[in-house]
Coordinates of C-alpha atoms and ligand atoms in Angstrom, one line a residue:
X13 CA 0.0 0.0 0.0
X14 CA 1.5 3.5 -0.7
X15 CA 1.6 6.7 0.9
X16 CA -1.1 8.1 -1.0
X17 CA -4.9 10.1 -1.4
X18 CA -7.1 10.3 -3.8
X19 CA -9.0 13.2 -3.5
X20 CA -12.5 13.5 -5.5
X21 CA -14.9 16.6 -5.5
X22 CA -18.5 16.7 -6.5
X23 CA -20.4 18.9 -8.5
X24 CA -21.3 21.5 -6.4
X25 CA -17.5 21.9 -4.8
X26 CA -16.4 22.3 -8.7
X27 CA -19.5 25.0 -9.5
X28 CA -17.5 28.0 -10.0
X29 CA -14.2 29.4 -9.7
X30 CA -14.2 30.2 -6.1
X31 CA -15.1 27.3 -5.0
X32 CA -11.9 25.0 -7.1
X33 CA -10.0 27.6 -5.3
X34 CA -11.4 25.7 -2.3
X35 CA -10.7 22.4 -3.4
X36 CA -7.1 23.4 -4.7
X37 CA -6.1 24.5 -1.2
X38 CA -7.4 21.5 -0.3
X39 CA -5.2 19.7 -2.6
X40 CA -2.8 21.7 -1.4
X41 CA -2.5 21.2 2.5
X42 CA -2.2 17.2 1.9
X43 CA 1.0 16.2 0.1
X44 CA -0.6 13.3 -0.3
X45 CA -2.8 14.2 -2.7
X46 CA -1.3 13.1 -6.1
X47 CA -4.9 12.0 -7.8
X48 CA -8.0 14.4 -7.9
X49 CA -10.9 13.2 -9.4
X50 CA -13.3 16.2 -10.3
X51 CA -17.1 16.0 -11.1
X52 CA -18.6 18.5 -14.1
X53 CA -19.7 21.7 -12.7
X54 CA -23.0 21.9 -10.9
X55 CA -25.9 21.4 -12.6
X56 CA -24.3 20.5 -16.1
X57 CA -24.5 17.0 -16.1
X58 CA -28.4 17.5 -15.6
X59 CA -28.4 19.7 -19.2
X60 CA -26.3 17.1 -20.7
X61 CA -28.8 14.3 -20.2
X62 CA -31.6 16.5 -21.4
X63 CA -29.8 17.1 -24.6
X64 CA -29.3 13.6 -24.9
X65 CA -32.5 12.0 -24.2
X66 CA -35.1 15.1 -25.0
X67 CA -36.5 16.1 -28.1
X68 CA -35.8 19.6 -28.8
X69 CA -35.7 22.3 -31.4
X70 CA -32.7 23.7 -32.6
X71 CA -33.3 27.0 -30.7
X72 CA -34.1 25.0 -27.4
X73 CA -30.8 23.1 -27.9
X74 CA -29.0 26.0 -28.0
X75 CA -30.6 27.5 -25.1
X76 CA -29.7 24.1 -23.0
X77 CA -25.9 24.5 -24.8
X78 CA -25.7 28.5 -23.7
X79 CA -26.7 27.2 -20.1
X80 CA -23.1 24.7 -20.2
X81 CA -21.3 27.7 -21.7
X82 CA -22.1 30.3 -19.5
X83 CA -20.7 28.1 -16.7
X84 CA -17.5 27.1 -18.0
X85 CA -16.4 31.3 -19.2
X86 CA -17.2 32.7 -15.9
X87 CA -15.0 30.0 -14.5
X88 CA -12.3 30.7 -17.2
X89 CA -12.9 34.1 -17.3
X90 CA -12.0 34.6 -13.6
X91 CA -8.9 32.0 -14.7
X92 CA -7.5 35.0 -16.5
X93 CA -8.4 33.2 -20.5
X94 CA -5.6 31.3 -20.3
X95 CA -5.0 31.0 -24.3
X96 CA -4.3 27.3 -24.1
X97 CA -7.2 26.5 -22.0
X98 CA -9.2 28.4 -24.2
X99 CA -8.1 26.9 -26.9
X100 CA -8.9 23.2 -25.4
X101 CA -12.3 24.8 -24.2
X102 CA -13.0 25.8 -27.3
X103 CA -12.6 22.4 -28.7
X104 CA -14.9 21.0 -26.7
X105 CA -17.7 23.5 -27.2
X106 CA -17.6 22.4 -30.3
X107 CA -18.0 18.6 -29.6
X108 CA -21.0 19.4 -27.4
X109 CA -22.5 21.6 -30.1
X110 CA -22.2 18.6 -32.6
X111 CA -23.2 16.2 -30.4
X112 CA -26.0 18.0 -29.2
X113 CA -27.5 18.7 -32.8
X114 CA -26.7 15.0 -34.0
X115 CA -29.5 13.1 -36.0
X116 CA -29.5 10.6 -33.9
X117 CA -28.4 11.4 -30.4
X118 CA -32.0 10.3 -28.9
X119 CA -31.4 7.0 -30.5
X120 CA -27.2 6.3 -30.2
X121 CA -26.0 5.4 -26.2
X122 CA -22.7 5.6 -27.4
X123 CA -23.0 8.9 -28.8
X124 CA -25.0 9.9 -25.4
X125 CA -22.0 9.0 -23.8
X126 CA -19.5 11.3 -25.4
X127 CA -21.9 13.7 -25.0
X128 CA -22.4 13.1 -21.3
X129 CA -18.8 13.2 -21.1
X130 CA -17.8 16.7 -21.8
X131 CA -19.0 18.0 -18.7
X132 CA -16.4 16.5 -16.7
X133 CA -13.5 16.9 -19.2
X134 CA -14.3 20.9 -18.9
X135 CA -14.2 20.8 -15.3
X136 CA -11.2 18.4 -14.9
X137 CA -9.3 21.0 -17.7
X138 CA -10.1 24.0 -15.8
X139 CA -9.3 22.7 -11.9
X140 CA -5.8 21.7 -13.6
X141 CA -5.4 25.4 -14.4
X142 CA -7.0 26.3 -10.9
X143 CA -4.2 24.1 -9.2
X144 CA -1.6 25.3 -11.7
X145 CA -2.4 29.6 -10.5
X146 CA -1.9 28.2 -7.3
X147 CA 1.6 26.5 -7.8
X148 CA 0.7 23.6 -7.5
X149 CA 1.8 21.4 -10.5
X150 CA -0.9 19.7 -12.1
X151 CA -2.1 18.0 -15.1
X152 CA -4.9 17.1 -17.0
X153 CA -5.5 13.1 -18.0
X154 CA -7.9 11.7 -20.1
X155 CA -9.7 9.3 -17.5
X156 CA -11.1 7.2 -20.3
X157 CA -7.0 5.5 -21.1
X158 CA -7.5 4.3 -17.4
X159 CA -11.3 3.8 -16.5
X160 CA -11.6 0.7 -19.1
X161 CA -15.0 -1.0 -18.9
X162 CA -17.3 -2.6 -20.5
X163 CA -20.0 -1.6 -23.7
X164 CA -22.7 -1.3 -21.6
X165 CA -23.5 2.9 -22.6
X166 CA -25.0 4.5 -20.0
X167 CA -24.0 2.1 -17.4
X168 CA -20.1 0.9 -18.0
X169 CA -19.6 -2.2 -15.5
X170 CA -15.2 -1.4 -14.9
X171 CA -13.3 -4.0 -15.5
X172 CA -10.3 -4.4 -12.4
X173 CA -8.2 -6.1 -13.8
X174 CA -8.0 -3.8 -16.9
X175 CA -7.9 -0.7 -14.8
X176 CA -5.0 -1.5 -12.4
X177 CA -3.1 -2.3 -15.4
X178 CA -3.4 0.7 -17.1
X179 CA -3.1 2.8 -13.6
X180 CA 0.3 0.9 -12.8
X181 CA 1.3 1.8 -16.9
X182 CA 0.2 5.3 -17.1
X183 CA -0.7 7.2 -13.8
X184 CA 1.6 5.9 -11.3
X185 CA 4.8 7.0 -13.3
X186 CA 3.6 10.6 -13.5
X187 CA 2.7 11.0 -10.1
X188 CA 5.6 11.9 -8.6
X189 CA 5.9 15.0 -11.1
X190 CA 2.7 16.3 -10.9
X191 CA -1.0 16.2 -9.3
X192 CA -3.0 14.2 -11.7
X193 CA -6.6 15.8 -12.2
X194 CA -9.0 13.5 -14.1
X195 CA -12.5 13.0 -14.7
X196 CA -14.9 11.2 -12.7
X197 CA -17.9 8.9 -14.1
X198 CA -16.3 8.3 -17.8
X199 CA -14.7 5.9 -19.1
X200 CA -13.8 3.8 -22.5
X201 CA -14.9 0.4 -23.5
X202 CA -12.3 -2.2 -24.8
X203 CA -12.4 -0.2 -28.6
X204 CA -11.9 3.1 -26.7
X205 CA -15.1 4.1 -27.2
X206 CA -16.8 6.7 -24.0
X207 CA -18.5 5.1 -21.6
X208 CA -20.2 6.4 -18.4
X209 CA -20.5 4.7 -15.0
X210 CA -24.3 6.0 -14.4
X211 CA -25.2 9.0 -12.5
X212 CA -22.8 10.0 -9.4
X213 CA -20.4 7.9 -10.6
X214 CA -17.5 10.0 -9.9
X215 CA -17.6 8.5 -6.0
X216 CA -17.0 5.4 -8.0
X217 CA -14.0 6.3 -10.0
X218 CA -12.5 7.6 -6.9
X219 CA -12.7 4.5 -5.2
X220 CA -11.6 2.5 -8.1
X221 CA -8.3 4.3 -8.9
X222 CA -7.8 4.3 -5.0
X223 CA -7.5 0.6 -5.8
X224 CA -5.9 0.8 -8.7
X225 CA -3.1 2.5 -7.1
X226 CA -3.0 0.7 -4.1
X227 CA -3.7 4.2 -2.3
X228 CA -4.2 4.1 1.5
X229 CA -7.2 6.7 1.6
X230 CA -9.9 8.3 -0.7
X231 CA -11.2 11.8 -0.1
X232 CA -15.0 12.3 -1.2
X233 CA -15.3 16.0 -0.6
X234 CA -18.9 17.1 -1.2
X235 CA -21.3 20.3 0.3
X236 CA -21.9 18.1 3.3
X237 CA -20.0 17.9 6.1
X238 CA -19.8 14.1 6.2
X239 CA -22.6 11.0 5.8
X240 CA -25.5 12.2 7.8
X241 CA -28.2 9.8 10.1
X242 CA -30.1 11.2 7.1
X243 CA -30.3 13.7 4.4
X244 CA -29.9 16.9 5.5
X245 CA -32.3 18.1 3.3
X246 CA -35.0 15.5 4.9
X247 CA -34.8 17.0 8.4
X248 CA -32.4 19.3 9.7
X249 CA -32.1 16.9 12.9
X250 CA -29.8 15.1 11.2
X251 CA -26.4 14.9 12.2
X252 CA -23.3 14.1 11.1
X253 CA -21.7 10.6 12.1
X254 CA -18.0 10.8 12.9
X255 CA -17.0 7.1 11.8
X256 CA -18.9 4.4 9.9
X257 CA -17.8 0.5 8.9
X258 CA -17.6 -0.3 5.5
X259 CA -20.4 -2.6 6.0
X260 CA -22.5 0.2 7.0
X261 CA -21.5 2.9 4.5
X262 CA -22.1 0.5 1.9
X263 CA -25.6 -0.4 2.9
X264 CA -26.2 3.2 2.6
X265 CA -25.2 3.9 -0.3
X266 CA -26.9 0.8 -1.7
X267 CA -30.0 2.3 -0.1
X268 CA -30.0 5.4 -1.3
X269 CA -28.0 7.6 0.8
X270 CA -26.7 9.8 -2.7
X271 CA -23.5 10.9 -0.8
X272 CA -22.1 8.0 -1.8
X273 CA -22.6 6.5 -5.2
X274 CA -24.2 3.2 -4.6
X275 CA -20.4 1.0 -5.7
X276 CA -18.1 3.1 -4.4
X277 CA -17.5 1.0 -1.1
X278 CA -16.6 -2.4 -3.3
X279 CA -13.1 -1.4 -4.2
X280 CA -12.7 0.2 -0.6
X281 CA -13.8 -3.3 0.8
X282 CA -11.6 -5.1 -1.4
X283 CA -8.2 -3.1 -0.7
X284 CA -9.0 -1.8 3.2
X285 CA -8.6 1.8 1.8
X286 CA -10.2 4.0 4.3
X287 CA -12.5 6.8 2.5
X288 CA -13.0 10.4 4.3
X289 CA -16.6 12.4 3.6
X290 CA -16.2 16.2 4.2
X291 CA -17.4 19.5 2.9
X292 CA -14.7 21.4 0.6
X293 CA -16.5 24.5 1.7
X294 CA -15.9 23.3 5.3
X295 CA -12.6 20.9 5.8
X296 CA -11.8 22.6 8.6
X297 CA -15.1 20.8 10.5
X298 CA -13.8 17.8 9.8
X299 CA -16.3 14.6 8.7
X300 CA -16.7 11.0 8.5
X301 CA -14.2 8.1 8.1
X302 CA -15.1 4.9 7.0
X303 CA -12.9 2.1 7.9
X304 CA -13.5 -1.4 8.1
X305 CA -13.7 -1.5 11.8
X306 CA -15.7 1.2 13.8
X307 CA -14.9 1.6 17.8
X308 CA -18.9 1.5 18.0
X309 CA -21.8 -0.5 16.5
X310 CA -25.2 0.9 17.2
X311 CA -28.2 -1.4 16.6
X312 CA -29.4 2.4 14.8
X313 CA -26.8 4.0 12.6
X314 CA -28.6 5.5 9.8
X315 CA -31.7 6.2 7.8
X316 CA -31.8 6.3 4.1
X317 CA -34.3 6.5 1.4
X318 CA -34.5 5.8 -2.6
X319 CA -37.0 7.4 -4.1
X320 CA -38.9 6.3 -7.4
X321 CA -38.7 2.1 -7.0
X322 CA -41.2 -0.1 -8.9
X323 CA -42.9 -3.2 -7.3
X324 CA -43.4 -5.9 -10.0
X325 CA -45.8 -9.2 -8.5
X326 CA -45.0 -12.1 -10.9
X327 CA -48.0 -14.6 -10.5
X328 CA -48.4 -18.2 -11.7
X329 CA -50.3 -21.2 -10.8
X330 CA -47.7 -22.3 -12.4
X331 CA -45.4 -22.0 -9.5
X332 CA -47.1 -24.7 -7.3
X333 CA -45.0 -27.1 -6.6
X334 CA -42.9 -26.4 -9.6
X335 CA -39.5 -26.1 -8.4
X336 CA -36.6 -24.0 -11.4
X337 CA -40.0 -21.4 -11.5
X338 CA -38.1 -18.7 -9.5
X339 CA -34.5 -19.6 -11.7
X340 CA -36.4 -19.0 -14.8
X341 CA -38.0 -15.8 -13.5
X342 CA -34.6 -14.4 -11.8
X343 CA -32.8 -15.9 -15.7
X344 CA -34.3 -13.0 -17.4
X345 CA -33.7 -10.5 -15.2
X346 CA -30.2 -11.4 -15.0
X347 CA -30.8 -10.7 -19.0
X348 CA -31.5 -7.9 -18.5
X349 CA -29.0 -6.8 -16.3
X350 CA -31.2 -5.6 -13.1
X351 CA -30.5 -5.7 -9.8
X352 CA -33.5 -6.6 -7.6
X353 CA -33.0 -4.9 -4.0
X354 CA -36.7 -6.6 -2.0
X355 CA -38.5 -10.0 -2.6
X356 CA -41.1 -11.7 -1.7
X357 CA -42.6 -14.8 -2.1
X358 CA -46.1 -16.4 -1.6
X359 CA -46.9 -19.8 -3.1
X360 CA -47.7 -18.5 -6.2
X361 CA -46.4 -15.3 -6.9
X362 CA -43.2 -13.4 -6.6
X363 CA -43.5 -9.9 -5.5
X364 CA -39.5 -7.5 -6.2
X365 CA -38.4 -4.3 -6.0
X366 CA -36.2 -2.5 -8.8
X367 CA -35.3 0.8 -9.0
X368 CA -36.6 3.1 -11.9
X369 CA -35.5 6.5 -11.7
X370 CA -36.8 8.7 -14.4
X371 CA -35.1 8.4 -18.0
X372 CA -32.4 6.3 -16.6
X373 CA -30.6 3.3 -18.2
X374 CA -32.8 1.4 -15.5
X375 CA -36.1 2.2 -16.7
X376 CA -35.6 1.5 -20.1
X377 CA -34.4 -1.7 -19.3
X378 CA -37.1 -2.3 -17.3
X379 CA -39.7 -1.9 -19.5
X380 CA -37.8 -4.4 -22.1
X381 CA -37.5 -6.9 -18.7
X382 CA -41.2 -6.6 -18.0
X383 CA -42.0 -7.4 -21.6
X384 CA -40.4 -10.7 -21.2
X385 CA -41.7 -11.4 -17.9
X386 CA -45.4 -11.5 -19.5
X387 CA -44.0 -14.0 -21.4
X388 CA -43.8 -16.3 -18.6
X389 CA -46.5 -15.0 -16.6
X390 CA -48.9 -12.6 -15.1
X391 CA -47.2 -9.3 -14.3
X392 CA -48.4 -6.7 -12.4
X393 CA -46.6 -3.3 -12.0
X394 CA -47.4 -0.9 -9.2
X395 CA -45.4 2.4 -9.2
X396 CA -44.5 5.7 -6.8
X397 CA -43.0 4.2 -4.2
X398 CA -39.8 4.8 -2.3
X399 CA -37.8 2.4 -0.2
X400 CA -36.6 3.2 3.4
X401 CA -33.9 1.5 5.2
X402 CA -32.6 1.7 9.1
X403 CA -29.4 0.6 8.9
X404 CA -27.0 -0.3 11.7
X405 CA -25.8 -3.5 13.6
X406 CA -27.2 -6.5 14.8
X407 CA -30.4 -5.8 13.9
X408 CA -31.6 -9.4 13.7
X409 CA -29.9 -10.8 16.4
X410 CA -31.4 -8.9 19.2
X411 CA -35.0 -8.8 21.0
X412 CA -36.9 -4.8 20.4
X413 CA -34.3 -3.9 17.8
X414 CA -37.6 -3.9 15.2
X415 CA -40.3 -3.3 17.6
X416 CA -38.6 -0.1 18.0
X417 CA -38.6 1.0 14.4
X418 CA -42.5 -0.5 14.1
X419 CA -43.6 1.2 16.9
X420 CA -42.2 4.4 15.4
X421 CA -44.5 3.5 12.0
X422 CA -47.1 2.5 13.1
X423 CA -49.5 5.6 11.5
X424 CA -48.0 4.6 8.0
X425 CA -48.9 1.6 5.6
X426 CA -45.8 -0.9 4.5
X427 CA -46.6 -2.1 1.2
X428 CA -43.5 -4.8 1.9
X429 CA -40.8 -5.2 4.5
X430 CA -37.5 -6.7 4.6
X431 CA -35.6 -7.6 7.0
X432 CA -31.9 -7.6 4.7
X433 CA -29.9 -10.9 4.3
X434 CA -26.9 -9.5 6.1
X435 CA -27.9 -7.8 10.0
X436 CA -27.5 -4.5 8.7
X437 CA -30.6 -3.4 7.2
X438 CA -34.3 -3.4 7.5
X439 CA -36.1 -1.9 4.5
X440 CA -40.2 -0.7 3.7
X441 CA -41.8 0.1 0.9
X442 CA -43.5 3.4 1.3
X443 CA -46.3 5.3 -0.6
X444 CA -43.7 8.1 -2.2
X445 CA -45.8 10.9 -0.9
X446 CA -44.9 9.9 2.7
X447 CA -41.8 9.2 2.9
X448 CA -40.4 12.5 4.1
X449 CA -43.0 11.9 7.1
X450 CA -41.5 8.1 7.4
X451 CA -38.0 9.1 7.8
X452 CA -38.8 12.3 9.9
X453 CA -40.8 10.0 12.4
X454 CA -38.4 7.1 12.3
X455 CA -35.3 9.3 13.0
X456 CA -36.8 11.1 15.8
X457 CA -37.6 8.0 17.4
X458 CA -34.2 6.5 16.5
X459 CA -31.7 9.5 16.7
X460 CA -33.1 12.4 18.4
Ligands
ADP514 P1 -21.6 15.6 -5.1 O1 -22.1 16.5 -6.2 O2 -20.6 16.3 -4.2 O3 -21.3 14.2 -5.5 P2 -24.2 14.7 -4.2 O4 -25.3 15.7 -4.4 O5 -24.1 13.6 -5.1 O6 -22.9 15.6 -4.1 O7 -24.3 14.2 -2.7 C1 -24.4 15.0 -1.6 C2 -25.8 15.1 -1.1 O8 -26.2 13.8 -0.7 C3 -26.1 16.0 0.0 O9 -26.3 17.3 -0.3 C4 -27.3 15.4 0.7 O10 -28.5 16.1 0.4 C5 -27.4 14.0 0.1 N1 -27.5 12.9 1.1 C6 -28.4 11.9 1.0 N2 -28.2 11.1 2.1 C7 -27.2 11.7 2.9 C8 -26.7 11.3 4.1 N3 -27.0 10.2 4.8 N4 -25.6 12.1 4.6 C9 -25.2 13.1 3.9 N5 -25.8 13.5 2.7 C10 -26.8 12.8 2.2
LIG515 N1 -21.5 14.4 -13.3 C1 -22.0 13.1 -13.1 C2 -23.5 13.3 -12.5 O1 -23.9 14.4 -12.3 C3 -21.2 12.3 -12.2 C4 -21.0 12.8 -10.8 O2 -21.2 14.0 -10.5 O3 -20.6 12.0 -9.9 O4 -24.1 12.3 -12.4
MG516 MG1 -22.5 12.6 -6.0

């Protein structure tokens, strides 16, 4: 393991000029630091995927396109114009403008992900030149020679092996001459062509050059003071937790908890690489480590919730006492690629749980799996609901651990609980219109 960070910063830390200036003297104070990963800006991500996936006119394209723009000069602008940056800016202004305006950009994910990928290659180009004004040596790297996965647009699954090979080959020689600033959340497929990792998924690059690298710690500095007992923007009784096990952390991000992009523990787990959450607004208030071992484990760590979930019941008489039903049902939804988070079963019917977030990668495929579900069977699809999860410790193990949390429910209707398969969790699935109330009334029962 070497002596060294990688340091990634979100959206909102990279929105303008003044605050990269935070990040860079973040950079800065920790000689460790030799790999920042940086988001895109705030908010331009979001335009990117509604020039991908939305019909427009021309005129409202170029509306969406002046949106990106007028980000990216004001932080260039207060950079002084560089000319080279410019010049680089430029070039990529002009990607986005043809990508944008493509024939078929509604209908090509690989084009979508080029597209999708200019947000963070402007922000990752202009925090180089932040670092640079602020002597500190940097450089700008193409994150897509490093982040190999596989052709799955939209939704690259990495390949390890492939990225710690190219790490070891291309990064780790130039970090001892400069600070290596990349972008998060793209990456290239095995013919080099862009890929993306799926929404937040610069927590997850962090992580997996952390890996890569062998690096003892990853930095995820966001505009939250550390991983909360919920989101802050939920209730402002929540509180930030000082340390958190692995386990934990990644049950929350599983669950919802969008500090942490839902894989970004995995390549922690698998190396022991100790990950830091703190606010580059506020370093100085510290935050949350997560580390495999915590020096406490409450029954009642967090709350989280995951909004927009699908419940699909797959019924068959069928399924009495006809073992290989559930294989063949599970079969195509391994097809499809889809990860199931709550089941169910009765004798004959199968109730799950999927996540289906608006124009995602996820929906679509869901609609294709749902097709070949009916198939097999009768499906039924219920939708608008959102999935809460206590997570802690123990929570099967001991007597009143869940009497607790029912108790603190009991106004609310649970269209399906779980109790998870490791002691960490216990999830519900909640009418989406009340589950602000759900978490509000479970944490101050819980936490407050
Ligand atoms: P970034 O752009 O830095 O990646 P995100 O918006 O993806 O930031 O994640 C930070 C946000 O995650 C916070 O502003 C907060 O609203 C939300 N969040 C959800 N659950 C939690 C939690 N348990 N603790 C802290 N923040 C949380
Ligand atoms: N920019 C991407 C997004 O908004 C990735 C990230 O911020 O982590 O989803
Ligand atoms: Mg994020």
């Amino acid at each position: 393991m070497n002596q060294l960070n990688i340091a990634k910063f979100g959206g909102t830390s990279v929105a303008n000029h003044a605050a990269m200036q935070n990040c860079a003297r973040i950079v800065k104070n920790n000689p460790l630091t030799r790999v920042v990963v940086v988001s895109a800006s705030a908010g331009v991500t979001n335009c990117l995927v509604e020039l991908a996936n939305t019909e427009m006119t021309t005129a409202q394209i170029d509306t969406v396109i002046k949106q990106i723009e007028d980000i990216e000069q004001a932080i260039l602008r207060d950079l002084g114009s560089p000319a080279m940056v410019e010049e680089k800016l430029q070039a990529l202004f002009e990607q986005l403008h043809e990508l944008a305006h493509h024939e078929e950009i509604l209908q090509r994910p690989d084009l979508k992900d080029i597209l999708l990928s200019v947000g963070e290659r402007m922000s990752s180009l202009l925090f180089s030149e932040v670092l640079n004004q602020l002597d500190c040596t940097a450089d700008n790297f193409d994150a897509r020679k490093v982040i190999k996965t596989d052709s799955q647009f939209g939704q690259g699954i990495p390949n390890i092996e492939r990225i710690a090979e190219q790490a070891q080959k291309l990064l780790s020689p130039e970090l001892a001459r400069a600070v290596i600033v990349t972008q998060g959340f793209v990456g290239s497929d095995e013919s080099d062509k862009t890929t993306t990792l799926g929404r937040g998924g610069s927590d997850y690059t962090a992580a997996l050059l952390a890996e890569a690298l062998d690096a003892q710690t990853c930095e995820i500095w966001t505009d939250v003071t550390g991983v909360y007992t919920t989101d802050p923007r939920i209730t402002d009784k929540a509180r930030p937790l000082p340390e958190l096990s692995f386990d934990e952390a990644a049950e929350m991000a599983t669950f919802g908890a969008k500090v942490l992009h839902p894989a970004t523990m995995v390549p922690a787990l698998r190396k022991n690489i100790r990950v830091f959450v703190g606010s580059s607004k506020e370093p100085e208030k510290g935050g949350t480590w997560i580390a495999k071992d915590c020096q406490q484990q409450p029954h009642y760590r967090a709350i989280t919730r995951r909004k927009d979930q699908v419940m699909v019941t797959v019924k068959t008489p069928k399924m009495l006492y006809a073992p290989g039903f559930l294989s063949e049902i599970f079969a195509i939804i391994a097809k499809h690629n889809i990860s199931v988070d709550l089941v169910t079963t009765s004798e004959i019917s199968v109730s799950m749980t999927i996540d289906n977030p608006p124009n995602s990668v996820r929906e679509k495929l869901n609609k294709a799996t749902i097709e070949d579900l009916r198939n097999l069977c009768e499906v039924v699809v219920e939708n608008g609901y959102d999935l809460v999860t206590v997570v802690g410790n123990n929570m099967h193990s001991e007597a009143g651990v869940s009497s607790r949390i029912f108790t603190a429910m009991q106004n609310h209707n649970l269209r399906m609980i779980c109790y998870g398969a490791n002691p960490h969790n216990m999830s519900f699935l909640v009418n989406g219109s009340h589950s602000d109330d759900v978490v509000r009334e479970l944490h101050k029962e819980l936490f407050e």
